[in-house]
Amino acid sequence: MSKVRIGIVGTGGIARNRHIPSFQANPDVDLVAASDPVAASLAEVGNQFGIAGRYSDYEEMFAKEQLDGVVICTPNKFHAPAAISALNKGINVLCEKPMALDPVEGRAMIAAAKANHKILTVGFHYRHRTPVKAAKQIIDSGELGHVYMVRVNALRRRGIPSWGSFVHKHIQGGGAMIDFGVHTLDTALYLLGNPKPIEVSATLSQHLGTKPNVNPWGQWNYQEFTVEDQVAAFVRFENGASMLLECSWALNVPESKETISLSGTEAGLDVFPLKVNKAQHGMLTHWVPDWMEKENEEPGIGQAADFVNAIKNGGTPNVLAEQALQVTDIVDAIYRSAAAGHAITL
Ligand SMILES: NC(=O)c1ccc[n+]([C@@H]2O[C@H](COP(=O)([O-])OP(=O)(O)OC[C@H]3O[C@@H](n4cnc5c(N)ncnc54)[C@H](O)[C@@H]3O)[C@@H](O)[C@H]2O)c1
């Protein structure tokens, strides 16, 4: 196969800062086209990155550019329609996270990928981070025994996106959880081996997002803030494991932190930074790696290589669409549980 022809759908922040540079750095890729209905954004990105094909409508790009793959970088509401349209035209899809607004859309995307025998993968780029790859290796070796508890914290003291449509529920599907918490949720599920979730109980809050406040990313649109700024959830899995999860965009805590801590029958493991703790020789001990593969400063590079490799060699991408759907199933159950005021059975 000659070079893989890639197109970009949506030329905003994540396209400019991650996907376009990462795909252009890949020697097996021709990044031939981009689409965005906002002419100024399209022109700016086209000129900055030297992209020849420019389309206001992604349908026209799909029809004209003979693409092997597209990267969907639109607000969440447009993920499913763009992905399904591309898949139905025989184009492989890397869709930004979250996969979709809800599980119905996610399942329709998977059905389109299956019907057309095309790749559908999702931008959970933490999978390409060195501590996550190392943690997966350690856990899969059996070092922790049966992992029965995982604690996930994705806490921003203040970090509400002030650009785009991130605070609009009808466009993004939610706030802190669907936007930010999904990365650590996906990582924790992956490290657990994606056991089936059977029950979700959650609360959410909207206390800080609806008023003006300090924010390192600038003042967000608090007048139109229709999403949650914090979530707490408890998830039970079919294999007996449990997850305690908390995430926030804004919360009165001493510091922002992202941590995933797993506890097994033989040992425990913290992912960021990587540390294994256990009891041995009559002592409580821990070990940390003295050397690890240097963390790629831009995980988009590994993510792009994974997608291109799957297209070129017919392989399986790192993030399976079914795994991304599990994240969407849990996020949806979190929102339903918080609204209903009781646990949701899956
Ligand atoms: N993986 C990550 O860590 C990460 C980080 C940031 C954003 N994201 C995801 O990337 C997506 C985009 O986020 P962003 O920060 O780039 O947002 P953004 O608002 O900066 O950019 C979105 C772009 O999509 C364009 N767009 C809207 N409708 C479109 C359509 N129908 N066809 C083509 N383009 C369209 C908009 O004009 C805009 O240029 C979101 O789903 C977000 O969750 C992921």
XYZ file of C-alpha atoms and ligand atoms in Angstrom:
390
model
C 0.000 0.000 0.000
C 1.297 3.463 -0.842
C 0.938 6.275 1.670
C -2.216 6.334 3.741
C -4.472 9.236 2.721
C -5.822 10.988 5.817
C -8.480 13.697 6.155
C -9.387 15.790 9.185
C -12.963 16.604 10.199
C -12.983 19.720 12.405
C -9.978 22.060 12.523
C -10.167 23.309 16.140
C -7.848 22.885 19.099
C -7.240 19.143 19.152
C -6.788 18.939 15.365
C -4.158 21.698 15.403
C -2.342 20.765 18.579
C -2.319 16.985 18.292
C -3.660 15.218 15.240
C -2.386 17.279 12.327
C 1.221 17.500 13.634
C 1.182 13.816 14.659
C -0.111 12.544 11.313
C 2.146 14.878 9.323
C 5.142 13.511 11.269
C 4.286 9.970 10.161
C 6.244 8.963 7.038
C 3.457 6.606 5.903
C 0.853 9.381 5.765
C -0.328 11.936 3.227
C -2.558 14.360 5.117
C -4.472 15.487 2.061
C -7.565 17.320 3.261
C -9.480 18.969 6.085
C -13.053 20.106 6.555
C -14.692 22.665 8.823
C -17.805 24.784 8.308
C -15.993 27.806 9.785
C -14.111 29.212 6.795
C -11.602 31.215 8.856
C -10.574 28.156 10.893
C -10.219 26.025 7.780
C -8.116 28.638 5.988
C -5.886 29.212 9.015
C -5.186 25.514 9.485
C -4.846 24.877 5.752
C -2.239 27.634 5.465
C -0.388 26.798 8.681
C -0.007 23.110 7.878
C 0.001 23.267 4.067
C -3.127 21.171 3.586
C -4.335 21.398 -0.013
C -7.844 19.909 0.164
C -10.210 22.231 2.051
C -13.920 21.590 2.435
C -16.712 23.323 4.301
C -18.677 20.052 4.248
C -17.091 16.743 5.213
C -19.457 14.861 2.862
C -17.813 16.555 -0.108
C -14.372 15.701 1.274
C -15.360 12.039 1.717
C -16.709 11.944 -1.847
C -13.738 13.596 -3.555
C -10.541 12.735 -1.688
C -10.290 8.913 -1.826
C -9.414 8.840 1.847
C -8.133 5.752 3.660
C -8.827 7.285 7.057
C -10.388 10.293 8.760
C -9.795 11.804 12.167
C -12.971 13.244 13.654
C -12.199 16.312 15.772
C -15.604 17.984 15.987
C -17.668 18.718 19.108
C -19.148 15.481 20.479
C -22.588 15.864 18.892
C -21.118 15.446 15.402
C -18.946 12.393 16.167
C -21.545 9.745 15.337
C -22.980 11.263 12.136
C -19.513 12.008 10.710
C -18.124 8.592 11.710
C -21.097 6.644 10.337
C -21.024 8.564 7.078
C -17.268 7.943 6.658
C -17.571 4.237 7.504
C -20.443 3.835 5.034
C -18.163 5.281 2.355
C -15.454 2.730 3.167
C -13.237 5.144 5.160
C -11.547 4.038 8.396
C -12.224 6.258 11.425
C -10.232 7.542 14.374
C -12.828 9.473 16.372
C -11.904 11.837 19.177
C -13.168 10.927 22.619
C -15.806 10.468 23.838
C -16.924 8.072 21.156
C -20.465 9.497 21.090
C -23.098 11.372 23.048
C -24.727 8.143 24.232
C -24.647 4.337 23.835
C -27.305 4.322 21.082
C -25.029 6.404 18.875
C -21.998 4.347 19.905
C -23.691 1.089 18.934
C -24.740 2.557 15.568
C -21.103 3.515 14.923
C -19.922 -0.018 15.697
C -22.635 -1.483 13.459
C -21.470 0.758 10.583
C -17.843 -0.307 11.106
C -18.811 -3.985 11.111
C -21.126 -3.715 8.086
C -18.382 -2.023 6.060
C -15.436 -4.050 7.453
C -13.651 -0.828 8.429
C -11.662 0.259 11.474
C -13.312 2.372 14.145
C -11.068 3.489 16.983
C -11.317 6.283 19.561
C -8.807 8.895 20.763
C -8.112 7.582 24.245
C -4.492 8.627 23.959
C -3.576 7.726 27.570
C -3.242 4.177 26.223
C -0.090 5.379 24.477
C 1.504 6.774 27.621
C 4.522 4.924 29.015
C 3.233 4.419 32.616
C -0.028 2.988 31.253
C 1.755 0.577 28.895
C 4.065 -0.491 31.752
C 1.155 -0.900 34.205
C -0.680 -3.070 31.681
C 2.359 -5.325 31.314
C 2.748 -5.666 35.098
C -0.949 -6.391 35.661
C -1.150 -8.885 32.781
C 1.864 -10.735 34.242
C -0.310 -11.561 37.275
C 1.825 -9.572 39.727
C -1.239 -8.042 41.422
C -3.260 -11.257 41.622
C -7.011 -10.658 41.316
C -7.584 -6.892 41.077
C -10.756 -6.191 43.008
C -10.632 -2.437 43.665
C -9.682 0.587 41.595
C -9.774 4.227 42.656
C -9.848 6.817 39.880
C -9.326 10.532 40.483
C -9.375 13.071 37.669
C -9.606 16.276 39.647
C -9.053 19.728 38.282
C -9.111 22.402 40.974
C -9.974 24.843 38.170
C -9.825 23.804 34.508
C -13.064 24.487 32.655
C -12.614 24.789 28.880
C -13.297 28.394 27.906
C -13.357 27.772 24.119
C -15.675 25.825 21.820
C -18.966 24.369 23.077
C -17.717 22.386 26.075
C -20.244 23.818 28.538
C -23.311 23.051 26.383
C -25.031 19.791 27.296
C -26.912 19.496 23.976
C -23.634 19.646 22.025
C -21.208 17.797 24.308
C -23.544 15.460 26.214
C -22.119 16.518 29.591
C -19.186 18.250 31.282
C -16.295 17.100 33.468
C -17.120 13.394 33.177
C -17.696 13.006 29.440
C -14.889 15.419 28.603
C -12.081 14.792 31.078
C -13.025 11.861 33.332
C -13.356 9.542 30.327
C -9.566 9.320 29.889
C -8.863 7.881 33.334
C -12.072 5.817 33.239
C -10.965 4.225 29.962
C -7.451 3.661 31.324
C -8.749 2.012 34.500
C -11.116 -0.247 32.547
C -8.300 -1.239 30.200
C -5.998 -2.076 33.121
C -8.783 -4.134 34.735
C -9.170 -6.076 31.470
C -12.523 -4.429 30.602
C -14.760 -6.485 32.919
C -18.501 -6.057 32.343
C -20.021 -3.251 34.474
C -23.267 -4.345 36.135
C -24.284 -1.422 38.361
C -23.513 2.297 38.568
C -24.397 4.752 41.320
C -23.447 8.418 40.986
C -23.968 12.001 42.033
C -23.010 15.126 40.154
C -22.797 18.824 40.935
C -23.064 22.130 39.139
C -22.102 24.540 41.908
C -19.050 26.326 40.490
C -19.608 26.285 36.718
C -22.687 28.496 36.731
C -20.946 31.520 38.270
C -17.877 33.495 37.178
C -14.708 32.299 38.878
C -10.940 32.162 38.481
C -9.738 29.703 35.852
C -6.250 29.302 34.353
C -7.921 28.793 30.942
C -9.877 32.046 31.111
C -13.487 32.818 31.881
C -15.807 30.175 30.472
C -19.386 30.852 29.437
C -20.943 30.505 32.900
C -24.260 31.972 31.743
C -24.821 29.010 29.414
C -23.231 26.356 31.636
C -25.640 23.393 31.386
C -23.267 20.562 32.317
C -21.778 19.121 35.518
C -18.560 20.430 37.057
C -18.010 17.383 39.314
C -18.992 13.703 39.453
C -18.627 10.970 42.081
C -19.466 7.383 41.095
C -19.309 3.820 42.288
C -19.247 1.027 39.684
C -19.678 -2.705 40.301
C -18.325 -5.252 37.795
C -19.457 -8.773 36.985
C -16.078 -10.211 38.081
C -16.520 -8.827 41.615
C -14.293 -5.764 41.146
C -15.409 -2.255 42.192
C -14.433 1.228 41.065
C -14.585 4.474 43.016
C -14.361 7.396 40.620
C -14.304 11.133 41.107
C -13.693 13.759 38.481
C -14.028 17.517 38.290
C -13.422 20.550 36.122
C -13.682 22.804 39.161
C -13.657 21.775 42.810
C -12.411 23.300 46.041
C -9.542 20.869 46.672
C -5.906 21.707 47.503
C -4.561 20.609 44.124
C -5.445 19.129 40.752
C -4.514 15.477 40.355
C -4.978 12.507 38.073
C -4.435 9.168 39.740
C -5.422 5.556 39.162
C -4.761 3.169 42.033
C -5.484 -0.553 41.715
C -5.574 -3.037 44.590
C -5.199 -6.774 44.024
C -4.911 -9.878 46.179
C -1.091 -10.008 45.747
C -0.108 -6.346 45.276
C -1.342 -2.874 44.421
C -0.289 -0.506 41.675
C -0.437 3.261 41.230
C -0.174 4.403 37.625
C 0.805 8.113 37.814
C 3.637 7.825 38.837
C 4.136 4.089 38.491
C 4.598 2.310 41.810
C 3.884 -1.263 42.942
C 3.184 -1.899 46.623
C 2.972 -5.233 48.389
C 3.638 -7.164 51.580
C 6.608 -9.530 51.435
C 9.229 -11.088 53.753
C 7.223 -9.861 56.744
C 7.464 -6.270 55.548
C 5.368 -3.711 53.690
C 7.380 -2.787 50.586
C 7.071 -0.985 47.302
C 9.038 -0.874 44.083
C 9.334 1.753 41.388
C 11.044 1.283 38.023
C 14.620 2.620 37.837
C 14.247 2.985 34.073
C 11.297 3.071 31.711
C 10.992 3.878 28.046
C 10.947 7.693 27.933
C 7.380 8.949 27.845
C 6.572 10.318 24.412
C 5.923 13.993 24.990
C 3.114 13.761 22.434
C 0.997 10.594 22.751
C -0.733 11.594 19.496
C 2.355 10.274 17.675
C 1.781 6.732 18.967
C -1.953 7.083 18.441
C -1.495 8.127 14.799
C 1.017 5.312 14.201
C -1.424 2.783 15.696
C -4.252 3.910 13.371
C -2.021 4.009 10.296
C -0.566 0.600 11.095
C -4.048 -0.896 11.474
C -5.054 0.563 8.085
C -1.865 -0.498 6.280
C -1.469 -3.938 7.783
C -5.071 -4.810 8.531
C -4.310 -5.058 12.247
C -6.376 -4.283 15.321
C -6.076 -0.786 16.788
C -5.041 -0.363 20.410
C -8.417 1.104 21.430
C -11.239 -1.200 20.337
C -14.569 0.462 19.582
C -16.254 -1.999 21.977
C -13.979 -0.774 24.792
C -14.826 2.846 23.987
C -18.508 1.895 24.047
C -18.053 0.497 27.554
C -16.842 3.951 28.643
C -19.901 5.540 27.011
C -22.189 2.967 28.684
C -20.757 3.851 32.121
C -20.847 7.621 31.522
C -24.466 7.333 30.406
C -25.311 5.279 33.504
C -23.560 7.890 35.690
C -25.761 10.636 34.262
C -28.907 8.517 34.544
C -28.100 7.492 38.118
C -27.428 11.090 39.183
C -30.709 12.237 37.606
C -32.736 9.374 39.089
C -31.159 9.495 42.538
C -30.562 5.739 42.657
C -28.274 3.065 41.228
C -28.654 1.943 37.605
C -28.361 -1.709 36.647
C -26.643 -2.363 33.315
N -8.020 13.570 23.522
C -8.019 14.704 24.204
O -7.344 14.838 25.212
C -8.880 15.830 23.722
C -8.538 17.146 24.042
C -9.347 18.183 23.552
C -10.469 17.880 22.798
N -10.793 16.572 22.539
C -12.005 16.244 21.770
O -11.871 16.741 20.451
C -13.118 17.242 19.990
C -12.956 18.686 19.549
O -12.435 19.442 20.626
P -11.634 20.816 20.354
O -11.028 21.227 21.636
O -10.763 20.675 19.166
O -12.886 21.767 20.037
P -12.887 23.103 19.186
O -14.154 23.779 19.513
O -11.596 23.821 19.363
O -12.914 22.593 17.655
C -14.005 21.917 17.073
C -14.007 22.243 15.581
O -15.004 21.438 14.934
C -15.628 22.257 13.954
N -16.903 21.673 13.547
C -18.115 21.814 14.134
N -19.036 21.116 13.421
C -18.392 20.528 12.400
C -18.802 19.689 11.314
N -20.066 19.314 11.183
N -17.867 19.287 10.414
C -16.591 19.672 10.561
N -16.136 20.458 11.564
C -17.029 20.881 12.464
C -15.738 23.625 14.625
O -15.959 24.655 13.667
C -14.375 23.726 15.276
O -13.396 24.267 14.425
C -14.123 17.046 21.133
O -14.838 15.876 20.915
C -13.240 16.888 22.360
O -13.812 16.048 23.345
C -10.006 15.567 22.960
